[in-house]
Every structure is written in structure tokens, then in C-alpha cells.
Amino acid sequence: MRLRDAVTTLPAYVPGARLPAGLPAVKLSSNENPYPPLPSVVDAIVAGVGATNRYPDLAAVQLVEALAERLTAKAPRAVTPAEIVVGTGSVGVLEHLLDAVCDPGDEVLVPWRSFEAYPIAVAVAGARFVPVPLQEGHDADGRSLAGRLDLAALAAAIGERTRVVVVCTPNNPTGPAVHADELESFLAAVPPHVMVILDEAYVEFVRDPDAPDGLAVYAAHPNVVLLRTFSKAYGLAALRVGYAVARPDLAAGVRAVATPFGVGDLAQRAALASLAAEDELLERVETLVAERTRVTDALREQGWDLPDAQGNFVWFPLGARTAELGARARDEGVLVRPFAGEGVRVSIGSVAEDDAFLRVAAGWR
Ligand code: PMP
């Protein structure tokens, strides 16, 4: 069978490498939450196990309503259930967003390096992936611009065929969040028919005071879509639940192209229980943010020049030395995520896991 050209040329999605047999794994390669699910979340999952002969709720009504209520409490105006679409992780929702709006030959602009699923999802949607380089160097006040999105260049790259722009903030894998003022200037330059996806997978970890409030940006701009997930701050990566917040007409289009019954019943139950336990989960996030500060301080003390880290990970822009640090860490039992020729991303884990990596980093420089 002849495959579509877009499929034969897809870049591979590379998951974290495997450790050599026999070594204990410290897994800091997938930006996971090091905490296991809360007992209340486990109970909710177990409560559904006996009913797995039934299909899940197609519309995930309870979960969507709970999300609408939760988001409304944090937003400048009410977010209605009609504005929420859930899917199999935010990657699943992203694919359906692109499928819903892209015609063949449309362009999707993406600041790059960013999340590796983007070029795959764009190509499968039949669109053209247009990478826009990140910033480099330092600003007039001597602050590092490394790993920051270049929103001015992104605005300048918008053309006739541009249909979508993906803004990942904080950016995976480089770490900085966009700033509210630069995002507003950017959005002012975007034509209203161009969809701007703000991928906020790590939004709960952001502490940069200049970062935008995604819900306020969404409320002010009808072409903005928020993409969020239960995989990171809420620790449900294995269950695959993410969602988009979009105007009702777009949300309806995304539901129309989505795989039916994508979000399983156990996943819906776990996500609901996680929303009910949000305060406790956000306390864990606070601990992880403090741990991120400890790790980045320690690394800078070791002499590393690192970009601002606003997600649950740290980025080492190592260029040609990337493979070397990846291999060294692996030899010492620590899984990190090398991006060939670009840099190494290391997730924030437990204190013991992070200490294992800090020893690798100290020994290698
Ligand atoms: N967006 C970004 C920026 C990510 O880093 C990730 C996970 N690595 C996702 C989306 C996808 O998360 P999920 O599909 O698990 O919701």
C-alpha cells in the first residue's frame, strides 16, 4: 500500500531512551510528575474498574462541567462547557485542532526548537510546518535571551497561507515563558482568521511575574485557543487526558473530527478526582517549583549558563556536546532527554533523583 508522502517523511517521536539492564533507573527524560497519584484519585480509578465493559461518556459531561466551573473561577469571564474539548492528552486535542482547521498547503508557524509532536501533527493534518528560530544572546540589560520564543520574528513570518501559530509557553524543551506584553503585541499583529494555540502544558509551574494569564488572553482574543493537560501538574500522564479551551464554534468542529470515545472512563474519573483534589496537587507543584529553584541554583553554582526554567525541566543548550552529556548520565543510571546537536532536557524529579543528576552534571563539566 502506498503511504502518503507526508507520512513517509514524518520525523519520529523519540521517547526517553532505555537504561542498560541492571542499573536502577532515575527517569528524568519525559517531564513527568514524580509523585504517584493521590489515594483519592486511585480510589476513583478503582471505583470504575468493574464497569470497563461499558463505553465511556462520549461527551465527558461531568469532566467538562467541572473544568468549566474551575476555569470560570480563575477567568475574567465565565468559561462555558461549550468552550471545552477534552481529548487523549493535549497531543490528541492538538491533532484534532489542526485537523479541524487546516487545508492542504496551509502553513503552521512554530517557534523552533519546541515540542517534537508539533511537526508530526502538522504533517499528518496535511499542512506545512514552518519553523521560526528562537532568540539568542542577551538583551540590553545583559539578561540571557537563550531559549526564548521570538514573537517579533513569528509575527513577521505570518503570510498568506498561515492558518495556525503554535506558541508553547513555557517552551518545551528550552524553558522560558513568553511575557504578557510581547504576547499582546504579537496578537495585535495576527489576522483574526489565524488560530493561535497557546500550549500551556506546564502553566501550573510558571512563576515568572511577566508571564501572561492565559485565560485573560483567551477572553480578549477570539482566535486564541488554550491547550492544557492533566499529564504534568496533575500527574496523570498514563491516563491521557488533555483539553482545549476555544470559542464554541471551533470547539464543536474539534469534537466533530475527534476519535469517538477517546478519553476512557478511568481517565475521566481520575481527572475529575484530581480537580476535586486540586489544592493538594497544586501544593505538590509548589514543592516541585521549589525543587526547580534548588536544582537550577545548584547547576548555576557549578558554572552552568542555563536559560530561565519555567516548566518542570531544565535545558542545557550544549550543541555538539549534547550526546556526551546524554551518554554520561545514562552510564551513571540517569535518563535524560538529549535532542541531537541541540541540547539536553532534564526533568525535575524527587530530591534524590535530582541529586543523582546534579552529581552527573558536577562530574562532567
Ligand atoms: N505540550 C507540550 C509542550 C508538552 O511538553 C507535552 C508533553 N510532553 C504535551 C503537550 C503533551 O502532553 P499530553 O499529551 O500528555 O497531554
CSV table of C-alpha atoms and ligand atoms in Angstrom, one decimal:
chain,number,residue,atom,x,y,z
A,1,MET,CA,0.0,0.0,0.0
A,2,ARG,CA,1.4,3.4,-0.9
A,3,LEU,CA,1.6,5.7,2.1
A,4,ARG,CA,1.1,9.4,1.9
A,5,ASP,CA,4.3,11.3,1.3
A,6,ALA,CA,3.6,13.3,4.5
A,7,VAL,CA,3.6,10.0,6.4
A,8,THR,CA,6.8,8.5,4.9
A,9,THR,CA,8.7,11.7,5.7
A,10,LEU,CA,7.4,12.1,9.3
A,11,PRO,CA,10.1,12.8,12.0
A,12,ALA,CA,10.0,10.1,14.7
A,13,TYR,CA,8.6,10.9,18.1
A,14,VAL,CA,11.6,9.7,20.3
A,15,PRO,CA,10.6,8.7,23.8
A,16,GLY,CA,13.2,8.7,26.6
A,17,ALA,CA,16.0,6.0,26.0
A,18,ARG,CA,16.1,2.8,28.0
A,19,LEU,CA,18.7,2.2,30.6
A,20,PRO,CA,21.2,-0.7,30.2
A,21,ALA,CA,19.8,-3.7,32.1
A,22,GLY,CA,20.6,-4.0,35.8
A,23,LEU,CA,21.1,-0.3,36.5
A,24,PRO,CA,18.5,1.5,38.7
A,25,ALA,CA,16.6,4.0,36.6
A,26,VAL,CA,16.4,7.6,37.6
A,27,LYS,CA,13.9,8.8,34.9
A,28,LEU,CA,14.2,12.5,34.2
A,29,SER,CA,13.5,12.2,30.5
A,30,SER,CA,9.8,12.8,30.0
A,31,ASN,CA,8.8,15.8,32.2
A,32,GLU,CA,6.7,13.6,34.3
A,33,ASN,CA,5.4,14.3,37.8
A,34,PRO,CA,7.5,12.3,40.3
A,35,TYR,CA,4.5,11.9,42.7
A,36,PRO,CA,2.3,8.9,42.4
A,37,PRO,CA,-1.5,9.6,42.2
A,38,LEU,CA,-3.2,10.7,45.4
A,39,PRO,CA,-5.2,8.0,47.3
A,40,SER,CA,-8.4,9.7,46.4
A,41,VAL,CA,-7.5,9.6,42.7
A,42,VAL,CA,-6.6,5.9,42.9
A,43,ASP,CA,-9.9,5.2,44.7
A,44,ALA,CA,-11.8,7.0,41.8
A,45,ILE,CA,-10.0,4.9,39.3
A,46,VAL,CA,-10.6,1.6,41.2
A,47,ALA,CA,-14.3,2.5,41.5
A,48,GLY,CA,-14.6,2.4,37.7
A,49,VAL,CA,-12.7,-0.8,37.1
A,50,GLY,CA,-15.7,-3.0,37.4
A,51,ALA,CA,-17.6,-1.1,34.6
A,52,THR,CA,-15.0,-1.2,31.8
A,53,ASN,CA,-17.3,-3.3,29.7
A,54,ARG,CA,-19.2,-0.1,29.0
A,55,TYR,CA,-18.1,2.7,26.7
A,56,PRO,CA,-17.1,5.9,28.5
A,57,ASP,CA,-19.3,9.1,28.3
A,58,LEU,CA,-18.6,10.3,24.8
A,59,ALA,CA,-19.0,14.0,25.8
A,60,ALA,CA,-17.2,13.6,29.1
A,61,VAL,CA,-20.1,15.8,30.5
A,62,GLN,CA,-19.1,15.7,34.2
A,63,LEU,CA,-15.4,16.4,33.5
A,64,VAL,CA,-16.2,19.2,31.1
A,65,GLU,CA,-18.6,20.8,33.5
A,66,ALA,CA,-16.1,20.5,36.4
A,67,LEU,CA,-13.4,22.1,34.2
A,68,ALA,CA,-15.8,24.9,33.1
A,69,GLU,CA,-16.5,25.7,36.8
A,70,ARG,CA,-12.9,25.6,37.8
A,71,LEU,CA,-11.7,27.7,34.9
A,72,THR,CA,-14.5,30.2,35.4
A,73,ALA,CA,-13.3,30.8,39.0
A,74,LYS,CA,-9.9,31.8,37.6
A,75,ALA,CA,-11.0,33.7,34.4
A,76,PRO,CA,-12.2,37.3,33.8
A,77,ARG,CA,-15.5,35.9,32.4
A,78,ALA,CA,-17.4,32.6,32.6
A,79,VAL,CA,-15.9,29.7,30.6
A,80,THR,CA,-18.8,27.5,29.4
A,81,PRO,CA,-18.8,23.8,28.8
A,82,ALA,CA,-19.3,24.5,25.1
A,83,GLU,CA,-15.8,26.1,25.1
A,84,ILE,CA,-14.1,23.0,26.4
A,85,VAL,CA,-13.0,20.0,24.4
A,86,VAL,CA,-11.3,17.0,26.0
A,87,GLY,CA,-9.0,14.5,24.3
A,88,THR,CA,-6.4,11.8,24.7
A,89,GLY,CA,-3.8,14.0,26.2
A,90,SER,CA,-3.2,17.5,24.9
A,91,VAL,CA,-1.4,16.0,22.0
A,92,GLY,CA,-4.7,14.3,20.9
A,93,VAL,CA,-6.5,17.6,21.2
A,94,LEU,CA,-3.8,19.4,19.2
A,95,GLU,CA,-4.1,16.9,16.4
A,96,HIS,CA,-7.8,17.4,16.3
A,97,LEU,CA,-7.5,21.2,16.4
A,98,LEU,CA,-5.2,21.1,13.3
A,99,ASP,CA,-7.4,18.6,11.5
A,100,ALA,CA,-10.4,20.9,12.1
A,101,VAL,CA,-8.8,24.0,10.6
A,102,CYS,CA,-6.0,23.1,8.2
A,103,ASP,CA,-6.5,22.6,4.4
A,104,PRO,CA,-3.7,21.0,2.3
A,105,GLY,CA,-0.9,23.5,1.9
A,106,ASP,CA,-1.9,25.7,4.8
A,107,GLU,CA,1.1,26.7,7.0
A,108,VAL,CA,1.5,26.2,10.7
A,109,LEU,CA,4.1,28.5,12.2
A,110,VAL,CA,6.0,27.2,15.2
A,111,PRO,CA,8.9,28.8,17.1
A,112,TRP,CA,11.6,26.1,17.0
A,113,ARG,CA,13.1,24.2,18.8
A,114,SER,CA,9.9,23.3,20.6
A,115,PHE,CA,7.8,20.2,21.4
A,116,GLU,CA,8.6,17.4,19.0
A,117,ALA,CA,5.0,16.3,18.5
A,118,TYR,CA,4.2,19.6,16.6
A,119,PRO,CA,5.8,18.8,13.2
A,120,ILE,CA,4.3,15.3,13.3
A,121,ALA,CA,0.8,16.6,14.0
A,122,VAL,CA,1.1,19.3,11.4
A,123,ALA,CA,2.3,16.9,8.6
A,124,VAL,CA,-0.5,14.4,9.4
A,125,ALA,CA,-3.0,17.2,9.2
A,126,GLY,CA,-1.7,17.8,5.6
A,127,ALA,CA,-0.3,21.2,6.5
A,128,ARG,CA,3.2,22.7,6.1
A,129,PHE,CA,5.4,23.1,9.2
A,130,VAL,CA,7.2,26.4,9.2
A,131,PRO,CA,9.8,26.7,12.0
A,132,VAL,CA,10.8,30.1,13.3
A,133,PRO,CA,14.1,30.3,15.1
A,134,LEU,CA,14.2,31.2,18.9
A,135,GLN,CA,16.1,34.1,20.3
A,136,GLU,CA,19.8,34.0,21.2
A,137,GLY,CA,22.3,36.2,23.0
A,138,HIS,CA,21.4,38.8,25.7
A,139,ASP,CA,19.2,41.8,25.9
A,140,ALA,CA,20.3,45.4,26.6
A,141,ASP,CA,20.3,44.8,30.3
A,142,GLY,CA,22.5,41.7,29.9
A,143,ARG,CA,19.8,39.2,30.6
A,144,SER,CA,20.0,36.0,28.6
A,145,LEU,CA,17.6,35.6,25.7
A,146,ALA,CA,18.6,31.9,25.2
A,147,GLY,CA,15.7,29.6,24.5
A,148,ARG,CA,13.1,32.4,24.4
A,149,LEU,CA,10.5,32.5,21.7
A,150,ASP,CA,11.0,35.3,19.1
A,151,LEU,CA,7.5,36.7,18.9
A,152,ALA,CA,8.5,39.6,16.6
A,153,ALA,CA,10.0,37.1,14.1
A,154,LEU,CA,6.9,35.0,14.5
A,155,ALA,CA,4.7,37.9,13.6
A,156,ALA,CA,6.9,38.8,10.7
A,157,ALA,CA,6.7,35.2,9.4
A,158,ILE,CA,2.9,35.3,9.1
A,159,GLY,CA,1.9,35.0,5.4
A,160,GLU,CA,-1.0,34.4,3.1
A,161,ARG,CA,-1.1,30.7,3.8
A,162,THR,CA,-0.6,30.9,7.6
A,163,ARG,CA,-3.5,29.2,9.3
A,164,VAL,CA,-2.2,28.4,12.7
A,165,VAL,CA,0.6,29.6,15.0
A,166,VAL,CA,1.6,27.4,18.0
A,167,VAL,CA,3.0,29.3,21.0
A,168,CYS,CA,4.4,26.9,23.6
A,169,THR,CA,4.7,28.7,26.9
A,170,PRO,CA,6.8,27.8,28.8
A,171,ASN,CA,8.6,26.4,25.9
A,172,ASN,CA,9.4,22.7,25.9
A,173,PRO,CA,12.4,21.9,25.9
A,174,THR,CA,14.1,25.3,26.4
A,175,GLY,CA,12.1,26.6,29.5
A,176,PRO,CA,11.3,30.3,29.3
A,177,ALA,CA,7.7,31.6,29.3
A,178,VAL,CA,6.6,34.3,26.9
A,179,HIS,CA,5.9,37.7,28.5
A,180,ALA,CA,2.4,39.3,28.6
A,181,ASP,CA,3.4,42.5,26.8
A,182,GLU,CA,5.2,40.7,23.9
A,183,LEU,CA,2.3,38.3,23.5
A,184,GLU,CA,-0.1,41.2,23.3
A,185,SER,CA,2.0,43.0,20.7
A,186,PHE,CA,2.2,39.7,18.8
A,187,LEU,CA,-1.6,39.0,18.9
A,188,ALA,CA,-2.3,42.5,17.7
A,189,ALA,CA,-0.3,41.7,14.6
A,190,VAL,CA,-2.1,38.3,13.9
A,191,PRO,CA,-5.0,38.4,11.4
A,192,PRO,CA,-8.3,37.2,13.0
A,193,HIS,CA,-8.6,34.1,10.8
A,194,VAL,CA,-5.3,32.7,12.1
A,195,MET,CA,-5.7,30.4,15.0
A,196,VAL,CA,-3.1,30.9,17.8
A,197,ILE,CA,-2.7,27.9,20.0
A,198,LEU,CA,-1.2,28.7,23.4
A,199,ASP,CA,0.2,25.4,24.6
A,200,GLU,CA,0.2,25.7,28.4
A,201,ALA,CA,1.1,22.2,29.2
A,202,TYR,CA,3.3,23.4,32.1
A,203,VAL,CA,1.3,26.5,33.1
A,204,GLU,CA,1.0,25.5,36.7
A,205,PHE,CA,4.7,25.6,37.1
A,206,VAL,CA,5.2,29.2,35.8
A,207,ARG,CA,6.4,31.7,38.4
A,208,ASP,CA,7.7,34.4,36.0
A,209,PRO,CA,5.8,37.6,37.1
A,210,ASP,CA,5.8,38.8,33.5
A,211,ALA,CA,4.1,35.7,32.1
A,212,PRO,CA,0.6,36.2,30.7
A,213,ASP,CA,-2.6,35.0,32.3
A,214,GLY,CA,-3.7,32.5,29.6
A,215,LEU,CA,-7.4,32.7,30.5
A,216,ALA,CA,-7.4,36.6,30.2
A,217,VAL,CA,-5.6,36.4,26.9
A,218,TYR,CA,-8.2,33.8,25.7
A,219,ALA,CA,-11.1,36.0,26.9
A,220,ALA,CA,-9.7,39.0,24.9
A,221,HIS,CA,-8.8,37.2,21.7
A,222,PRO,CA,-11.4,35.1,19.9
A,223,ASN,CA,-8.7,33.4,17.7
A,224,VAL,CA,-6.7,32.2,20.8
A,225,VAL,CA,-7.0,28.6,21.9
A,226,LEU,CA,-5.6,27.3,25.2
A,227,LEU,CA,-4.2,23.8,25.3
A,228,ARG,CA,-3.8,22.2,28.8
A,229,THR,CA,-3.2,18.8,30.2
A,230,PHE,CA,-3.6,16.5,33.2
A,231,SER,CA,-0.3,14.9,32.4
A,232,LYS,CA,2.1,17.2,34.2
A,233,ALA,CA,0.9,19.2,37.3
A,234,TYR,CA,-1.9,16.7,37.9
A,235,GLY,CA,0.3,13.6,37.4
A,236,LEU,CA,-2.0,11.6,35.1
A,237,ALA,CA,0.4,11.1,32.2
A,238,ALA,CA,-0.5,7.4,31.8
A,239,LEU,CA,-4.2,8.1,31.6
A,240,ARG,CA,-4.1,10.5,28.6
A,241,VAL,CA,-6.4,13.5,29.4
A,242,GLY,CA,-5.9,16.9,28.0
A,243,TYR,CA,-8.2,19.7,26.9
A,244,ALA,CA,-8.6,22.8,24.8
A,245,VAL,CA,-10.4,26.0,25.6
A,246,ALA,CA,-11.8,27.5,22.4
A,247,ARG,CA,-14.8,29.5,21.2
A,248,PRO,CA,-17.8,27.3,20.9
A,249,ASP,CA,-17.9,27.1,17.1
A,250,LEU,CA,-14.3,25.9,16.9
A,251,ALA,CA,-14.7,23.6,19.9
A,252,ALA,CA,-17.7,22.0,18.1
A,253,GLY,CA,-15.5,21.5,15.0
A,254,VAL,CA,-12.8,19.8,17.0
A,255,ARG,CA,-15.4,17.5,18.6
A,256,ALA,CA,-16.6,16.6,15.2
A,257,VAL,CA,-13.2,15.4,14.0
A,258,ALA,CA,-12.2,13.7,17.3
A,259,THR,CA,-11.9,10.0,17.7
A,260,PRO,CA,-15.1,8.8,19.4
A,261,PHE,CA,-14.7,7.8,23.0
A,262,GLY,CA,-11.1,8.9,23.0
A,263,VAL,CA,-11.0,9.7,26.7
A,264,GLY,CA,-11.6,6.5,28.6
A,265,ASP,CA,-13.8,6.2,31.7
A,266,LEU,CA,-11.0,5.6,34.1
A,267,ALA,CA,-9.2,8.7,32.8
A,268,GLN,CA,-12.4,10.8,33.1
A,269,ARG,CA,-12.8,9.6,36.7
A,270,ALA,CA,-9.2,10.3,37.6
A,271,ALA,CA,-9.3,13.7,36.0
A,272,LEU,CA,-12.5,14.6,38.0
A,273,ALA,CA,-11.0,13.3,41.2
A,274,SER,CA,-7.9,15.4,40.5
A,275,LEU,CA,-9.9,18.5,40.1
A,276,ALA,CA,-11.6,17.8,43.4
A,277,ALA,CA,-8.1,17.4,45.0
A,278,GLU,CA,-6.7,20.4,43.1
A,279,ASP,CA,-5.4,22.2,46.2
A,280,GLU,CA,-3.4,19.2,47.3
A,281,LEU,CA,-2.0,18.7,43.8
A,282,LEU,CA,-1.0,22.3,43.5
A,283,GLU,CA,0.8,22.1,46.8
A,284,ARG,CA,2.9,19.4,45.2
A,285,VAL,CA,3.5,21.7,42.2
A,286,GLU,CA,4.7,24.3,44.7
A,287,THR,CA,7.2,21.8,46.1
A,288,LEU,CA,8.4,20.9,42.6
A,289,VAL,CA,8.8,24.6,41.8
A,290,ALA,CA,11.0,25.0,44.9
A,291,GLU,CA,12.9,21.9,43.8
A,292,ARG,CA,13.4,23.5,40.4
A,293,THR,CA,14.9,26.5,42.1
A,294,ARG,CA,17.2,24.3,44.2
A,295,VAL,CA,18.4,22.4,41.1
A,296,THR,CA,18.9,25.5,38.9
A,297,ASP,CA,20.7,27.3,41.7
A,298,ALA,CA,23.0,24.3,42.2
A,299,LEU,CA,23.7,24.0,38.5
A,300,ARG,CA,24.5,27.7,38.1
A,301,GLU,CA,26.7,27.4,41.1
A,302,GLN,CA,28.5,24.6,39.2
A,303,GLY,CA,29.1,27.1,36.4
A,304,TRP,CA,26.3,26.2,34.0
A,305,ASP,CA,24.7,29.0,31.9
A,306,LEU,CA,21.1,28.0,31.7
A,307,PRO,CA,18.0,29.6,30.3
A,308,ASP,CA,15.2,30.6,32.6
A,309,ALA,CA,13.3,27.4,33.6
A,310,GLN,CA,9.5,27.9,34.0
A,311,GLY,CA,8.4,24.3,33.4
A,312,ASN,CA,9.2,21.2,35.3
A,313,PHE,CA,12.5,20.8,33.4
A,314,VAL,CA,15.9,22.4,32.8
A,315,TRP,CA,17.5,22.9,29.4
A,316,PHE,CA,21.3,22.6,28.7
A,317,PRO,CA,22.0,24.2,25.3
A,318,LEU,CA,25.0,22.1,24.6
A,319,GLY,CA,25.1,21.9,20.8
A,320,ALA,CA,27.7,19.3,19.7
A,321,ARG,CA,28.3,18.1,23.3
A,322,THR,CA,24.7,17.0,23.7
A,323,ALA,CA,25.3,13.3,23.1
A,324,GLU,CA,28.2,13.3,25.5
A,325,LEU,CA,26.1,14.5,28.5
A,326,GLY,CA,23.3,12.2,27.5
A,327,ALA,CA,25.6,9.2,27.4
A,328,ARG,CA,27.4,10.2,30.6
A,329,ALA,CA,24.1,10.5,32.5
A,330,ARG,CA,22.9,7.2,31.2
A,331,ASP,CA,26.2,5.5,32.2
A,332,GLU,CA,25.5,6.7,35.7
A,333,GLY,CA,21.9,5.5,35.7
A,334,VAL,CA,20.1,8.7,35.0
A,335,LEU,CA,17.9,9.0,32.0
A,336,VAL,CA,17.7,12.5,30.5
A,337,ARG,CA,16.5,13.7,27.1
A,338,PRO,CA,19.1,14.6,24.6
A,339,PHE,CA,18.0,16.5,21.4
A,340,ALA,CA,20.7,15.6,18.9
A,341,GLY,CA,23.1,18.5,18.2
A,342,GLU,CA,20.9,21.0,20.2
A,343,GLY,CA,20.8,20.3,23.9
A,344,VAL,CA,19.7,18.1,26.8
A,345,ARG,CA,16.5,18.5,28.7
A,346,VAL,CA,16.4,17.2,32.3
A,347,SER,CA,13.1,16.9,34.2
A,348,ILE,CA,12.7,18.0,37.8
A,349,GLY,CA,12.1,14.8,39.8
A,350,SER,CA,12.3,13.9,43.5
A,351,VAL,CA,15.2,15.4,45.6
A,352,ALA,CA,17.1,12.1,45.4
A,353,GLU,CA,16.6,11.8,41.7
A,354,ASP,CA,17.7,15.4,41.1
A,355,ASP,CA,20.7,14.9,43.4
A,356,ALA,CA,21.7,11.9,41.2
A,357,PHE,CA,21.7,14.2,38.2
A,358,LEU,CA,23.4,17.0,40.0
A,359,ARG,CA,26.3,14.6,40.7
A,360,VAL,CA,26.5,13.8,36.9
A,361,ALA,CA,26.5,17.4,36.0
A,362,ALA,CA,29.2,18.3,38.5
A,363,GLY,CA,31.4,15.5,37.4
A,364,TRP,CA,31.1,16.1,33.7
A,365,ARG,CA,31.8,19.8,33.3
B,1,PMP,N1,2.5,20.1,25.0
B,1,PMP,C1,3.8,20.1,25.5
B,1,PMP,C2,4.5,21.4,25.3
B,1,PMP,C3,4.4,19.0,26.1
B,1,PMP,O1,5.6,19.1,26.5
B,1,PMP,C4,3.6,17.8,26.2
B,1,PMP,C5,4.2,16.6,26.8
B,1,PMP,N2,5.5,16.3,26.7
B,1,PMP,C6,2.4,17.8,25.7
B,1,PMP,C7,1.8,19.0,25.2
B,1,PMP,C8,1.5,16.6,25.7
B,1,PMP,O2,1.1,16.2,26.9
B,1,PMP,P1,-0.1,15.2,26.9
B,1,PMP,O3,-0.4,14.7,25.6
B,1,PMP,O4,0.4,14.1,27.8
B,1,PMP,O5,-1.2,16.0,27.5
